[in-house]
XYZ file of C-alpha atoms in Angstrom:
347
model
C -16.109 13.345 17.770
C -15.611 9.946 19.436
C -14.014 7.035 17.633
C -16.452 4.510 16.097
C -16.866 1.078 17.628
C -14.968 -1.400 15.433
C -15.694 -5.100 15.085
C -12.860 -7.203 13.640
C -13.670 -10.209 11.455
C -11.053 -12.927 10.874
C -12.086 -15.708 8.491
C -10.369 -19.057 9.081
C -10.561 -22.447 7.405
C -7.707 -24.787 8.380
C -6.050 -26.068 11.547
C -2.728 -25.826 9.713
C -2.818 -22.113 10.600
C -3.635 -22.615 14.281
C -0.687 -20.639 15.632
C -1.225 -17.932 13.015
C -4.871 -17.581 14.033
C -3.940 -17.190 17.700
C -1.321 -14.584 16.769
C -3.836 -12.651 14.671
C -6.337 -12.547 17.544
C -3.609 -11.526 20.001
C -2.605 -8.623 17.760
C -6.201 -7.384 17.729
C -6.462 -7.658 21.514
C -3.281 -5.569 21.856
C -4.589 -2.585 19.870
C -4.116 0.931 21.205
C -7.703 1.583 20.078
C -9.481 -1.513 21.427
C -11.813 -3.460 19.187
C -15.412 -3.820 20.295
C -15.168 -7.533 19.494
C -13.285 -10.067 17.392
C -15.287 -12.545 15.338
C -13.623 -15.747 14.122
C -15.667 -17.144 11.235
C -14.858 -20.782 10.490
C -15.378 -21.963 6.910
C -17.118 -25.363 7.036
C -14.558 -27.040 9.288
C -16.338 -28.505 12.362
C -13.117 -29.683 13.993
C -11.559 -26.217 13.827
C -14.851 -24.648 14.931
C -14.973 -26.792 18.073
C -11.286 -26.274 18.840
C -11.545 -22.484 18.580
C -14.769 -22.465 20.602
C -12.928 -24.247 23.412
C -9.895 -21.964 23.100
C -11.953 -18.781 23.495
C -14.729 -20.149 25.705
C -13.914 -17.714 28.517
C -13.067 -14.761 26.274
C -15.722 -12.078 26.388
C -14.189 -10.186 23.472
C -13.898 -13.098 20.997
C -16.775 -14.937 19.318
C -16.419 -18.076 17.209
C -18.966 -18.551 14.416
C -19.620 -20.981 11.597
C -19.804 -19.631 8.056
C -23.563 -19.457 7.431
C -23.211 -19.390 3.640
C -21.467 -21.431 0.938
C -17.785 -22.252 1.236
C -15.404 -19.386 0.628
C -14.052 -16.130 1.957
C -16.883 -13.921 0.700
C -19.609 -15.850 2.529
C -17.437 -15.995 5.642
C -17.042 -12.226 5.635
C -20.770 -11.768 5.105
C -21.449 -14.007 8.108
C -19.114 -11.873 10.214
C -20.731 -8.637 9.056
C -24.185 -9.971 9.877
C -23.198 -11.080 13.375
C -21.098 -8.037 14.299
C -22.200 -5.071 16.403
C -19.684 -2.370 15.462
C -20.330 0.782 13.494
C -17.246 -0.190 11.470
C -16.235 -3.726 10.464
C -12.532 -4.417 9.892
C -11.081 -7.496 8.209
C -7.767 -9.147 9.032
C -6.233 -12.178 7.297
C -5.851 -15.266 9.454
C -2.103 -15.436 8.767
C -1.347 -11.786 9.532
C -0.681 -9.689 12.628
C -1.652 -6.056 13.015
C 0.579 -3.321 14.396
C -0.584 -1.672 17.619
C -2.144 1.410 15.987
C -3.868 -0.450 13.149
C -7.416 0.194 14.346
C -6.582 3.720 15.525
C -5.576 4.685 11.980
C -8.790 3.193 10.642
C -10.854 5.079 13.230
C -9.205 8.389 12.316
C -10.303 7.984 8.714
C -13.956 7.792 9.698
C -13.944 11.268 11.234
C -15.199 12.362 7.812
C -18.803 11.069 7.491
C -18.349 10.633 3.740
C -15.717 7.924 4.272
C -17.210 4.476 3.687
C -14.029 2.369 3.683
C -10.443 2.608 4.940
C -7.675 0.183 4.026
C -4.070 -0.078 5.125
C -0.591 -1.285 4.172
C 0.273 -4.986 4.192
C 3.941 -5.932 4.521
C 5.178 -9.395 3.473
C 6.925 -11.681 5.951
C 8.854 -14.091 3.749
C 9.234 -17.658 5.014
C 12.842 -17.697 3.794
C 13.600 -14.524 5.734
C 13.982 -12.237 2.733
C 12.376 -11.371 -0.576
C 13.437 -13.654 -3.452
C 15.811 -11.659 -5.660
C 13.640 -12.211 -8.749
C 10.330 -11.221 -7.099
C 9.274 -7.684 -8.189
C 7.690 -5.383 -5.597
C 5.217 -4.350 -8.294
C 3.684 -7.834 -7.956
C 3.458 -8.072 -4.168
C -0.319 -8.345 -4.617
C 0.438 -11.920 -5.721
C 1.168 -12.731 -2.069
C -1.606 -10.532 -0.686
C 0.532 -7.506 0.134
C 0.780 -3.843 -0.757
C 2.613 -3.435 -4.055
C 4.854 -0.764 -5.522
C 2.739 1.743 -7.396
C 0.110 2.410 -4.749
C 0.202 6.042 -3.555
C 1.748 6.843 -0.174
C 0.044 8.462 2.806
C -3.698 8.656 3.371
C -5.176 8.839 -0.120
C -8.434 8.286 -1.941
C -8.611 5.047 -3.964
C -11.008 3.061 -6.134
C -10.874 0.046 -3.839
C -9.247 -1.188 -0.658
C -7.415 -4.533 -0.395
C -9.458 -7.140 1.439
C -6.970 -8.642 3.904
C -6.382 -5.272 5.573
C -9.540 -3.230 5.237
C -12.515 -1.767 7.036
C -15.973 -0.600 6.010
C -18.636 1.498 7.641
C -21.670 -0.693 8.336
C -23.853 1.589 6.247
C -21.686 0.696 3.231
C -23.170 -2.811 3.310
C -26.664 -1.407 3.807
C -26.179 0.590 0.600
C -24.375 -1.931 -1.594
C -24.977 -5.373 -0.126
C -22.262 -7.769 0.973
C -19.348 -9.501 -0.713
C -20.308 -11.374 -3.871
C -20.144 -15.132 -3.439
C -18.617 -17.201 -6.212
C -15.814 -14.711 -6.910
C -13.504 -14.843 -3.871
C -11.146 -17.391 -2.365
C -12.232 -20.858 -1.305
C -9.670 -22.551 0.911
C -6.714 -23.962 -1.003
C -8.393 -23.967 -4.411
C -7.195 -21.782 -7.264
C -6.532 -18.381 -5.637
C -9.277 -16.287 -7.200
C -9.862 -12.884 -5.664
C -11.049 -9.346 -6.426
C -14.223 -9.657 -4.363
C -13.311 -6.466 -2.492
C -12.719 -4.650 -5.793
C -16.169 -5.618 -7.049
C -17.762 -4.561 -3.749
C -15.995 -1.192 -3.694
C -17.051 -0.366 -7.256
C -20.606 -1.406 -6.455
C -20.501 0.775 -3.325
C -19.320 3.792 -5.288
C -22.194 3.320 -7.699
C -24.747 2.999 -4.902
C -23.252 5.971 -3.034
C -21.594 8.341 -5.529
C -20.560 10.602 -2.635
C -18.682 7.774 -0.887
C -14.984 8.250 -0.122
C -12.694 5.207 0.039
C -9.240 5.632 1.542
C -5.976 3.808 2.054
C -3.865 4.933 5.015
C -0.400 3.402 4.827
C 0.079 3.882 8.583
C -2.509 1.140 9.228
C 0.015 -1.683 8.940
C -0.277 -5.448 9.140
C 2.414 -8.073 8.558
C 1.322 -10.970 6.356
C 3.091 -14.339 6.273
C 4.239 -15.610 2.886
C 4.700 -19.415 2.971
C 7.696 -20.913 1.235
C 5.537 -22.404 -1.529
C 4.487 -18.883 -2.541
C 8.064 -17.731 -3.027
C 8.390 -19.804 -6.200
C 7.669 -18.760 -9.768
C 5.081 -21.536 -10.209
C 2.837 -19.899 -7.606
C 3.547 -16.450 -9.054
C 2.347 -17.626 -12.445
C -0.724 -19.407 -11.060
C -1.772 -16.381 -9.026
C -1.271 -13.993 -11.950
C -3.451 -16.211 -14.137
C -6.117 -16.376 -11.435
C -6.058 -12.589 -11.152
C -6.865 -12.366 -14.834
C -9.796 -14.736 -14.380
C -11.004 -12.692 -11.413
C -10.721 -9.387 -13.252
C -12.877 -10.826 -16.030
C -15.570 -11.587 -13.444
C -15.346 -8.060 -12.058
C -15.513 -6.517 -15.524
C -18.551 -8.670 -16.263
C -20.238 -7.409 -13.106
C -19.423 -3.690 -13.144
C -18.197 -3.061 -16.696
C -14.662 -2.927 -18.080
C -14.442 0.853 -17.669
C -14.553 0.823 -13.866
C -13.433 -2.773 -13.496
C -10.087 -2.112 -15.207
C -9.610 1.608 -14.516
C -6.790 1.220 -11.978
C -5.282 -1.724 -13.833
C -4.763 0.361 -16.964
C -2.713 2.931 -15.044
C -0.791 0.136 -13.345
C -0.014 -1.586 -16.658
C 0.962 1.568 -18.550
C 2.944 3.407 -15.871
C 3.999 1.255 -12.920
C 5.020 -1.920 -14.738
C 7.092 -0.322 -17.519
C 9.006 1.578 -14.835
C 9.568 -1.716 -12.998
C 10.918 -3.390 -16.128
C 13.256 -0.444 -16.693
C 14.554 -0.681 -13.121
C 15.150 -4.391 -13.495
C 17.058 -3.971 -16.743
C 19.116 -1.160 -15.233
C 19.994 -3.345 -12.256
C 20.964 -6.146 -14.643
C 23.290 -3.805 -16.520
C 24.820 -2.773 -13.205
C 25.256 -6.457 -12.272
C 22.903 -6.157 -9.311
C 21.300 -9.426 -8.141
C 17.903 -10.295 -9.549
C 17.528 -7.391 -11.967
C 16.943 -9.464 -15.079
C 14.729 -11.872 -13.136
C 12.496 -9.066 -11.888
C 12.139 -7.584 -15.363
C 11.331 -11.009 -16.784
C 8.855 -11.768 -13.990
C 6.975 -8.522 -14.662
C 6.648 -9.338 -18.359
C 5.631 -12.935 -17.600
C 3.138 -11.776 -14.990
C 1.479 -9.330 -17.376
C 1.190 -11.910 -20.157
C -0.120 -14.596 -17.794
C -2.713 -12.275 -16.245
C -3.785 -11.168 -19.727
C -4.219 -14.805 -20.715
C -6.365 -15.410 -17.649
C -8.464 -12.382 -18.483
C -9.093 -13.623 -22.021
C -10.071 -17.082 -20.787
C -12.251 -15.582 -18.064
C -13.967 -13.281 -20.544
C -14.791 -16.190 -22.841
C -16.217 -18.122 -19.899
C -18.201 -15.040 -18.882
C -19.820 -14.770 -22.281
C -20.700 -18.469 -22.147
C -22.177 -18.142 -18.669
C -19.721 -20.563 -17.105
C -19.788 -19.101 -13.600
C -22.498 -17.485 -11.513
C -21.935 -15.259 -8.515
C -24.468 -13.534 -6.324
C -24.612 -10.394 -4.255
C -26.212 -10.860 -0.848
C -28.138 -8.465 1.328
C -26.800 -8.382 4.875
C -29.361 -8.845 7.603
C -28.540 -8.495 11.289
C -27.962 -11.737 13.161
C -26.733 -12.516 16.643
C -24.494 -15.245 15.232
C -24.845 -18.417 17.269
C -21.320 -19.047 18.625
C -20.874 -22.681 17.555
C -22.706 -23.145 14.357
C -25.799 -21.048 13.791
C -25.822 -18.317 11.288
C -28.496 -16.867 9.126
C -28.492 -13.214 8.356
C -27.007 -13.642 4.886
C -29.590 -13.516 2.139
C -28.965 -13.973 -1.574
C -30.607 -11.536 -3.948
C -30.254 -13.627 -7.071
C -27.590 -12.834 -9.644
C -27.199 -9.101 -9.054
C -23.488 -9.543 -9.414
C -24.011 -10.773 -12.968
C -23.213 -13.991 -14.739
C -19.607 -14.726 -15.523
């Protein structure tokens, strides 16, 4: 069976990441399993759109598109899906680079026709050159990376992680696109979980669907210096709680918090115990890691409570869109992304 054609979507929003964007595209072009195309979707930034269009004007394998929906990562991804031609659509963060066999590992997962999504492992690249001593690996999701507690190898999961993920095109036909109003929007409060909500919705639409993570599909994700500080850690943990409340509102607390319960009752207590042990052995950062885990749990729980109250009051609305095929006009067009009301629920 031949490998599927894979389109790669990279959503971008700021010129501050210009060199990172170029590096991300270069890593896709260097794949051992070549991508069918790379789509750069620019989030309501005309200056960046024009600059990237000029940069890749002669590149037959790179297309530059404007986000055809509202501001934010979800709408940008939906624009890329609509404009892409591949049987599989992969997503790469704009400040990450993929290892050479990244797409090959994804392609291998789709040999089984039941597989609807394949994710990979995301390694942090700390701006300071090394992990802060107090920063627990159990909370690497705070900086968009694979965290301690995820199973090793190629394994079945509830959801993939959005910055290093791929989906079969038919997954979007079955479940719709990413819900707008729940994901990231530039430099605003770092809400997330849009891929979690999509994956749960996909599993409901296709109960036979298999979702995998293959830890050999590796990308390296930059962690800016500002994200190495506890203030960001706390803000991101709080935002995760808010996001989880939105997901629970959409798909129910049973599925929406299924993995989180295991994480909170097994992975985190073990992390606290390791930190306390290291503190007793006078190893650097042990007490800080234990304290950060406790603080992170309490902060995320607080965000969840606040988010749940807002959900009941109808403070936020997000919508699920149906993806329609579009050729994606290179410097600004769009279309192809159609809202289907509030299928994602009110939150």
